[in-house]
Amino acid sequence: MPTTPDMTTDSPSGEKFVLLDHLQHEVAVFARRAEQTRLGGVGQLRNSMDRAAYLLLNRLDKEGPMGVKALAASMGIDSSTVTRQVAPLVESGMVKRTSHPEDGRAVVLALSPRGQSRLEEVRSSRRELMAQLTEDWAPKEREDFCMLLTRFNDALSARMAQGPAPEDVSPDS
Protein backbone atom coordinates (compact mmCIF):
# COMPACT_ATOMS: atom_id res chain seq x y z
CA MET A 1 0.00 0.00 0.00
CA PRO A 2 1.48 3.35 -0.94
CA THR A 3 2.00 5.73 1.93
CA THR A 4 2.34 9.44 2.14
CA PRO A 5 5.27 10.90 4.09
CA ASP A 6 2.83 11.68 6.92
CA MET A 7 1.89 8.00 7.28
CA THR A 8 5.28 6.63 8.31
CA THR A 9 5.47 4.76 11.61
CA ASP A 10 9.26 4.38 11.74
CA SER A 11 9.90 7.36 13.95
CA PRO A 12 8.88 8.51 17.42
CA SER A 13 5.30 8.51 18.60
CA GLY A 14 4.55 11.96 17.13
CA GLU A 15 4.53 10.56 13.61
CA LYS A 16 2.68 7.46 14.79
CA PHE A 17 -0.05 9.79 16.06
CA VAL A 18 -0.24 11.29 12.57
CA LEU A 19 -0.88 7.81 11.18
CA LEU A 20 -3.48 7.02 13.85
CA ASP A 21 -5.17 10.39 13.29
CA HIS A 22 -5.26 9.66 9.56
CA LEU A 23 -6.71 6.19 10.24
CA GLN A 24 -9.45 7.44 12.57
CA HIS A 25 -10.34 10.19 10.09
CA GLU A 26 -10.60 7.73 7.19
CA VAL A 27 -12.75 5.37 9.29
CA ALA A 28 -15.05 8.29 10.16
CA VAL A 29 -15.31 9.30 6.50
CA PHE A 30 -15.99 5.68 5.53
CA ALA A 31 -18.74 5.40 8.16
CA ARG A 32 -20.38 8.60 6.92
CA ARG A 33 -20.17 7.57 3.27
CA ALA A 34 -21.42 4.08 4.05
CA GLU A 35 -24.39 5.52 5.91
CA GLN A 36 -25.10 8.08 3.18
CA THR A 37 -25.20 5.41 0.50
CA ARG A 38 -25.89 2.51 2.84
CA LEU A 39 -23.54 0.83 0.41
CA GLY A 40 -26.88 -0.20 -1.01
CA GLY A 41 -25.86 -1.23 -4.44
CA VAL A 42 -26.61 0.06 -7.87
CA GLY A 43 -29.67 0.73 -9.95
CA GLN A 44 -33.16 0.48 -8.53
CA LEU A 45 -31.98 -1.52 -5.52
CA ARG A 46 -29.72 1.27 -4.29
CA ASN A 47 -30.69 2.16 -0.71
CA SER A 48 -33.52 -0.34 -0.87
CA MET A 49 -32.75 -2.16 2.37
CA ASP A 50 -31.53 -0.60 5.57
CA ARG A 51 -28.43 -1.86 7.33
CA ALA A 52 -30.26 -3.51 10.22
CA ALA A 53 -32.57 -5.47 7.92
CA TYR A 54 -29.68 -6.57 5.71
CA LEU A 55 -27.60 -7.75 8.65
CA LEU A 56 -30.52 -9.63 10.25
CA LEU A 57 -31.55 -11.34 7.00
CA ASN A 58 -27.94 -12.17 6.20
CA ARG A 59 -27.41 -13.72 9.65
CA LEU A 60 -30.56 -15.84 9.38
CA ASP A 61 -29.48 -16.96 5.93
CA LYS A 62 -25.99 -17.94 7.04
CA GLU A 63 -26.86 -19.49 10.43
CA GLY A 64 -30.41 -20.72 9.89
CA PRO A 65 -33.51 -20.28 12.04
CA MET A 66 -32.93 -19.18 15.61
CA GLY A 67 -34.54 -17.51 18.58
CA VAL A 68 -34.36 -13.82 19.32
CA LYS A 69 -31.77 -14.27 22.09
CA ALA A 70 -29.50 -16.39 19.90
CA LEU A 71 -29.82 -13.94 17.02
CA ALA A 72 -29.05 -11.01 19.31
CA ALA A 73 -26.03 -12.80 20.79
CA SER A 74 -24.67 -13.74 17.36
CA MET A 75 -24.94 -10.12 16.25
CA GLY A 76 -23.63 -8.63 19.48
CA ILE A 77 -26.76 -6.56 20.13
CA ASP A 78 -29.56 -6.51 22.69
CA SER A 79 -32.60 -8.80 22.36
CA SER A 80 -34.96 -5.84 22.52
CA THR A 81 -33.12 -4.29 19.57
CA VAL A 82 -33.52 -7.49 17.54
CA THR A 83 -37.21 -7.65 18.45
CA ARG A 84 -37.72 -4.07 17.31
CA GLN A 85 -35.70 -4.50 14.11
CA VAL A 86 -37.25 -7.82 13.12
CA ALA A 87 -40.87 -6.64 13.52
CA PRO A 88 -41.07 -4.87 10.13
CA LEU A 89 -39.35 -7.85 8.50
CA VAL A 90 -42.04 -10.15 9.85
CA GLU A 91 -44.74 -7.66 8.82
CA SER A 92 -43.38 -7.49 5.27
CA GLY A 93 -43.15 -11.27 5.00
CA MET A 94 -39.35 -11.50 4.79
CA VAL A 95 -39.01 -13.26 8.14
CA LYS A 96 -41.40 -15.79 9.57
CA ARG A 97 -41.99 -16.57 13.21
CA THR A 98 -42.54 -20.19 14.12
CA SER A 99 -42.75 -22.12 17.35
CA HIS A 100 -39.60 -23.80 18.57
CA PRO A 101 -39.85 -27.53 17.75
CA GLU A 102 -38.89 -28.57 21.31
CA ASP A 103 -40.50 -25.73 23.26
CA GLY A 104 -43.74 -24.47 21.74
CA ARG A 105 -43.61 -21.35 23.92
CA ALA A 106 -40.37 -20.15 22.35
CA VAL A 107 -40.32 -18.29 19.03
CA VAL A 108 -37.91 -19.10 16.22
CA LEU A 109 -37.16 -16.60 13.47
CA ALA A 110 -36.48 -17.89 9.98
CA LEU A 111 -35.85 -16.34 6.60
CA SER A 112 -38.93 -16.74 4.43
CA PRO A 113 -38.72 -17.53 0.71
CA ARG A 114 -39.62 -13.89 0.05
CA GLY A 115 -36.85 -12.77 2.39
CA GLN A 116 -34.37 -15.12 0.72
CA SER A 117 -35.25 -13.76 -2.71
CA ARG A 118 -35.06 -10.14 -1.58
CA LEU A 119 -31.76 -10.73 0.22
CA GLU A 120 -30.24 -12.23 -2.94
CA GLU A 121 -31.42 -9.24 -5.00
CA VAL A 122 -29.79 -6.83 -2.57
CA ARG A 123 -26.62 -8.93 -2.30
CA SER A 124 -26.32 -8.98 -6.09
CA SER A 125 -26.75 -5.21 -6.27
CA ARG A 126 -24.20 -4.65 -3.50
CA ARG A 127 -21.81 -7.09 -5.13
CA GLU A 128 -22.03 -5.04 -8.33
CA LEU A 129 -21.31 -1.84 -6.36
CA MET A 130 -18.25 -3.45 -4.76
CA ALA A 131 -17.07 -4.55 -8.21
CA GLN A 132 -17.47 -1.01 -9.54
CA LEU A 133 -15.74 0.64 -6.58
CA THR A 134 -12.76 -1.71 -6.79
CA GLU A 135 -12.65 -2.33 -10.54
CA ASP A 136 -9.16 -0.84 -10.85
CA TRP A 137 -7.82 -2.82 -7.88
CA ALA A 138 -5.71 -5.93 -8.31
CA PRO A 139 -7.34 -9.13 -6.96
CA LYS A 140 -4.69 -9.21 -4.20
CA GLU A 141 -5.63 -5.67 -3.16
CA ARG A 142 -9.30 -6.71 -2.86
CA GLU A 143 -8.30 -9.74 -0.80
CA ASP A 144 -6.00 -7.69 1.44
CA PHE A 145 -8.62 -4.98 1.97
CA CYS A 146 -11.26 -7.56 2.84
CA MET A 147 -8.90 -9.35 5.22
CA LEU A 148 -7.87 -6.11 6.94
CA LEU A 149 -11.45 -4.83 7.17
CA THR A 150 -12.54 -8.17 8.66
CA ARG A 151 -9.68 -8.00 11.14
CA PHE A 152 -10.62 -4.41 12.05
CA ASN A 153 -14.30 -5.37 12.52
CA ASP A 154 -13.31 -8.37 14.63
CA ALA A 155 -11.17 -6.12 16.84
CA LEU A 156 -14.11 -3.72 17.24
CA SER A 157 -16.41 -6.62 18.14
CA ALA A 158 -13.95 -7.95 20.68
CA ARG A 159 -13.59 -4.48 22.19
CA MET A 160 -17.36 -4.10 22.46
CA ALA A 161 -17.69 -7.54 24.06
CA GLN A 162 -15.27 -6.47 26.81
CA GLY A 163 -17.58 -3.64 27.85
CA PRO A 164 -16.34 -0.16 28.66
CA ALA A 165 -12.69 0.24 29.55
CA PRO A 166 -12.13 1.31 33.18
CA GLU A 167 -11.10 4.78 32.03
CA ASP A 168 -14.43 5.07 30.14
CA VAL A 169 -16.51 4.53 33.28
CA SER A 170 -17.24 7.60 35.31
CA PRO A 171 -17.05 7.34 39.12
CA ASP A 172 -20.76 8.18 39.28
CA SER A 173 -21.82 5.05 37.37
PDB file of C-alpha atoms in Angstrom, residues 12-140:
ATOM      1  CA  PRO A  12       8.876   8.510  17.424  1.00  0.00           C
ATOM      2  CA  SER A  13       5.299   8.508  18.601  1.00  0.00           C
ATOM      3  CA  GLY A  14       4.545  11.957  17.134  1.00  0.00           C
ATOM      4  CA  GLU A  15       4.531  10.561  13.614  1.00  0.00           C
ATOM      5  CA  LYS A  16       2.678   7.457  14.790  1.00  0.00           C
ATOM      6  CA  PHE A  17      -0.052   9.791  16.064  1.00  0.00           C
ATOM      7  CA  VAL A  18      -0.242  11.288  12.573  1.00  0.00           C
ATOM      8  CA  LEU A  19      -0.885   7.812  11.176  1.00  0.00           C
ATOM      9  CA  LEU A  20      -3.479   7.015  13.848  1.00  0.00           C
ATOM     10  CA  ASP A  21      -5.173  10.388  13.287  1.00  0.00           C
ATOM     11  CA  HIS A  22      -5.255   9.661   9.562  1.00  0.00           C
ATOM     12  CA  LEU A  23      -6.711   6.193  10.240  1.00  0.00           C
ATOM     13  CA  GLN A  24      -9.447   7.437  12.571  1.00  0.00           C
ATOM     14  CA  HIS A  25     -10.337  10.186  10.094  1.00  0.00           C
ATOM     15  CA  GLU A  26     -10.596   7.729   7.188  1.00  0.00           C
ATOM     16  CA  VAL A  27     -12.747   5.365   9.294  1.00  0.00           C
ATOM     17  CA  ALA A  28     -15.048   8.292  10.163  1.00  0.00           C
ATOM     18  CA  VAL A  29     -15.312   9.303   6.497  1.00  0.00           C
ATOM     19  CA  PHE A  30     -15.990   5.679   5.534  1.00  0.00           C
ATOM     20  CA  ALA A  31     -18.737   5.402   8.164  1.00  0.00           C
ATOM     21  CA  ARG A  32     -20.378   8.598   6.922  1.00  0.00           C
ATOM     22  CA  ARG A  33     -20.169   7.568   3.269  1.00  0.00           C
ATOM     23  CA  ALA A  34     -21.417   4.080   4.049  1.00  0.00           C
ATOM     24  CA  GLU A  35     -24.388   5.516   5.909  1.00  0.00           C
ATOM     25  CA  GLN A  36     -25.103   8.075   3.182  1.00  0.00           C
ATOM     26  CA  THR A  37     -25.203   5.408   0.502  1.00  0.00           C
ATOM     27  CA  ARG A  38     -25.889   2.509   2.843  1.00  0.00           C
ATOM     28  CA  LEU A  39     -23.538   0.828   0.407  1.00  0.00           C
ATOM     29  CA  GLY A  40     -26.877  -0.199  -1.007  1.00  0.00           C
ATOM     30  CA  GLY A  41     -25.857  -1.229  -4.438  1.00  0.00           C
ATOM     31  CA  VAL A  42     -26.607   0.055  -7.870  1.00  0.00           C
ATOM     32  CA  GLY A  43     -29.669   0.730  -9.951  1.00  0.00           C
ATOM     33  CA  GLN A  44     -33.165   0.482  -8.526  1.00  0.00           C
ATOM     34  CA  LEU A  45     -31.984  -1.521  -5.523  1.00  0.00           C
ATOM     35  CA  ARG A  46     -29.718   1.272  -4.291  1.00  0.00           C
ATOM     36  CA  ASN A  47     -30.694   2.162  -0.706  1.00  0.00           C
ATOM     37  CA  SER A  48     -33.521  -0.336  -0.869  1.00  0.00           C
ATOM     38  CA  MET A  49     -32.751  -2.164   2.374  1.00  0.00           C
ATOM     39  CA  ASP A  50     -31.527  -0.603   5.572  1.00  0.00           C
ATOM     40  CA  ARG A  51     -28.425  -1.863   7.325  1.00  0.00           C
ATOM     41  CA  ALA A  52     -30.259  -3.512  10.220  1.00  0.00           C
ATOM     42  CA  ALA A  53     -32.570  -5.466   7.915  1.00  0.00           C
ATOM     43  CA  TYR A  54     -29.680  -6.566   5.714  1.00  0.00           C
ATOM     44  CA  LEU A  55     -27.597  -7.753   8.648  1.00  0.00           C
ATOM     45  CA  LEU A  56     -30.520  -9.629  10.248  1.00  0.00           C
ATOM     46  CA  LEU A  57     -31.548 -11.337   7.004  1.00  0.00           C
ATOM     47  CA  ASN A  58     -27.942 -12.174   6.201  1.00  0.00           C
ATOM     48  CA  ARG A  59     -27.406 -13.724   9.653  1.00  0.00           C
ATOM     49  CA  LEU A  60     -30.564 -15.836   9.380  1.00  0.00           C
ATOM     50  CA  ASP A  61     -29.480 -16.960   5.928  1.00  0.00           C
ATOM     51  CA  LYS A  62     -25.986 -17.941   7.043  1.00  0.00           C
ATOM     52  CA  GLU A  63     -26.857 -19.488  10.429  1.00  0.00           C
ATOM     53  CA  GLY A  64     -30.413 -20.724   9.893  1.00  0.00           C
ATOM     54  CA  PRO A  65     -33.514 -20.285  12.037  1.00  0.00           C
ATOM     55  CA  MET A  66     -32.926 -19.180  15.614  1.00  0.00           C
ATOM     56  CA  GLY A  67     -34.538 -17.507  18.579  1.00  0.00           C
ATOM     57  CA  VAL A  68     -34.360 -13.817  19.323  1.00  0.00           C
ATOM     58  CA  LYS A  69     -31.768 -14.271  22.091  1.00  0.00           C
ATOM     59  CA  ALA A  70     -29.500 -16.387  19.902  1.00  0.00           C
ATOM     60  CA  LEU A  71     -29.821 -13.940  17.020  1.00  0.00           C
ATOM     61  CA  ALA A  72     -29.048 -11.008  19.309  1.00  0.00           C
ATOM     62  CA  ALA A  73     -26.028 -12.803  20.787  1.00  0.00           C
ATOM     63  CA  SER A  74     -24.666 -13.739  17.365  1.00  0.00           C
ATOM     64  CA  MET A  75     -24.943 -10.116  16.247  1.00  0.00           C
ATOM     65  CA  GLY A  76     -23.632  -8.626  19.478  1.00  0.00           C
ATOM     66  CA  ILE A  77     -26.758  -6.565  20.133  1.00  0.00           C
ATOM     67  CA  ASP A  78     -29.561  -6.511  22.690  1.00  0.00           C
ATOM     68  CA  SER A  79     -32.596  -8.805  22.360  1.00  0.00           C
ATOM     69  CA  SER A  80     -34.965  -5.837  22.523  1.00  0.00           C
ATOM     70  CA  THR A  81     -33.118  -4.291  19.566  1.00  0.00           C
ATOM     71  CA  VAL A  82     -33.520  -7.490  17.536  1.00  0.00           C
ATOM     72  CA  THR A  83     -37.214  -7.651  18.449  1.00  0.00           C
ATOM     73  CA  ARG A  84     -37.725  -4.067  17.311  1.00  0.00           C
ATOM     74  CA  GLN A  85     -35.702  -4.503  14.115  1.00  0.00           C
ATOM     75  CA  VAL A  86     -37.251  -7.817  13.118  1.00  0.00           C
ATOM     76  CA  ALA A  87     -40.874  -6.636  13.522  1.00  0.00           C
ATOM     77  CA  PRO A  88     -41.070  -4.868  10.132  1.00  0.00           C
ATOM     78  CA  LEU A  89     -39.354  -7.846   8.497  1.00  0.00           C
ATOM     79  CA  VAL A  90     -42.038 -10.147   9.853  1.00  0.00           C
ATOM     80  CA  GLU A  91     -44.739  -7.660   8.823  1.00  0.00           C
ATOM     81  CA  SER A  92     -43.384  -7.489   5.274  1.00  0.00           C
ATOM     82  CA  GLY A  93     -43.147 -11.272   5.002  1.00  0.00           C
ATOM     83  CA  MET A  94     -39.348 -11.496   4.785  1.00  0.00           C
ATOM     84  CA  VAL A  95     -39.010 -13.259   8.137  1.00  0.00           C
ATOM     85  CA  LYS A  96     -41.404 -15.794   9.571  1.00  0.00           C
ATOM     86  CA  ARG A  97     -41.988 -16.568  13.208  1.00  0.00           C
ATOM     87  CA  THR A  98     -42.542 -20.192  14.123  1.00  0.00           C
ATOM     88  CA  SER A  99     -42.753 -22.120  17.354  1.00  0.00           C
ATOM     89  CA  HIS A 100     -39.598 -23.797  18.574  1.00  0.00           C
ATOM     90  CA  PRO A 101     -39.851 -27.532  17.754  1.00  0.00           C
ATOM     91  CA  GLU A 102     -38.887 -28.574  21.305  1.00  0.00           C
ATOM     92  CA  ASP A 103     -40.499 -25.733  23.257  1.00  0.00           C
ATOM     93  CA  GLY A 104     -43.736 -24.473  21.736  1.00  0.00           C
ATOM     94  CA  ARG A 105     -43.609 -21.347  23.921  1.00  0.00           C
ATOM     95  CA  ALA A 106     -40.374 -20.148  22.346  1.00  0.00           C
ATOM     96  CA  VAL A 107     -40.321 -18.288  19.027  1.00  0.00           C
ATOM     97  CA  VAL A 108     -37.910 -19.103  16.220  1.00  0.00           C
ATOM     98  CA  LEU A 109     -37.163 -16.598  13.466  1.00  0.00           C
ATOM     99  CA  ALA A 110     -36.482 -17.888   9.976  1.00  0.00           C
ATOM    100  CA  LEU A 111     -35.847 -16.342   6.604  1.00  0.00           C
ATOM    101  CA  SER A 112     -38.935 -16.739   4.426  1.00  0.00           C
ATOM    102  CA  PRO A 113     -38.717 -17.533   0.707  1.00  0.00           C
ATOM    103  CA  ARG A 114     -39.621 -13.889   0.050  1.00  0.00           C
ATOM    104  CA  GLY A 115     -36.851 -12.769   2.389  1.00  0.00           C
ATOM    105  CA  GLN A 116     -34.374 -15.122   0.720  1.00  0.00           C
ATOM    106  CA  SER A 117     -35.255 -13.760  -2.706  1.00  0.00           C
ATOM    107  CA  ARG A 118     -35.060 -10.137  -1.582  1.00  0.00           C
ATOM    108  CA  LEU A 119     -31.758 -10.728   0.215  1.00  0.00           C
ATOM    109  CA  GLU A 120     -30.242 -12.233  -2.936  1.00  0.00           C
ATOM    110  CA  GLU A 121     -31.422  -9.239  -5.004  1.00  0.00           C
ATOM    111  CA  VAL A 122     -29.789  -6.832  -2.565  1.00  0.00           C
ATOM    112  CA  ARG A 123     -26.618  -8.929  -2.304  1.00  0.00           C
ATOM    113  CA  SER A 124     -26.323  -8.984  -6.086  1.00  0.00           C
ATOM    114  CA  SER A 125     -26.747  -5.209  -6.273  1.00  0.00           C
ATOM    115  CA  ARG A 126     -24.199  -4.646  -3.505  1.00  0.00           C
ATOM    116  CA  ARG A 127     -21.811  -7.094  -5.130  1.00  0.00           C
ATOM    117  CA  GLU A 128     -22.032  -5.036  -8.326  1.00  0.00           C
ATOM    118  CA  LEU A 129     -21.314  -1.841  -6.362  1.00  0.00           C
ATOM    119  CA  MET A 130     -18.245  -3.453  -4.757  1.00  0.00           C
ATOM    120  CA  ALA A 131     -17.072  -4.553  -8.209  1.00  0.00           C
ATOM    121  CA  GLN A 132     -17.470  -1.012  -9.539  1.00  0.00           C
ATOM    122  CA  LEU A 133     -15.738   0.638  -6.581  1.00  0.00           C
ATOM    123  CA  THR A 134     -12.760  -1.707  -6.790  1.00  0.00           C
ATOM    124  CA  GLU A 135     -12.651  -2.327 -10.541  1.00  0.00           C
ATOM    125  CA  ASP A 136      -9.163  -0.842 -10.851  1.00  0.00           C
ATOM    126  CA  TRP A 137      -7.820  -2.818  -7.882  1.00  0.00           C
ATOM    127  CA  ALA A 138      -5.710  -5.927  -8.313  1.00  0.00           C
ATOM    128  CA  PRO A 139      -7.338  -9.126  -6.964  1.00  0.00           C
ATOM    129  CA  LYS A 140      -4.695  -9.214  -4.200  1.00  0.00           C
TER     130      LYS A 140
END
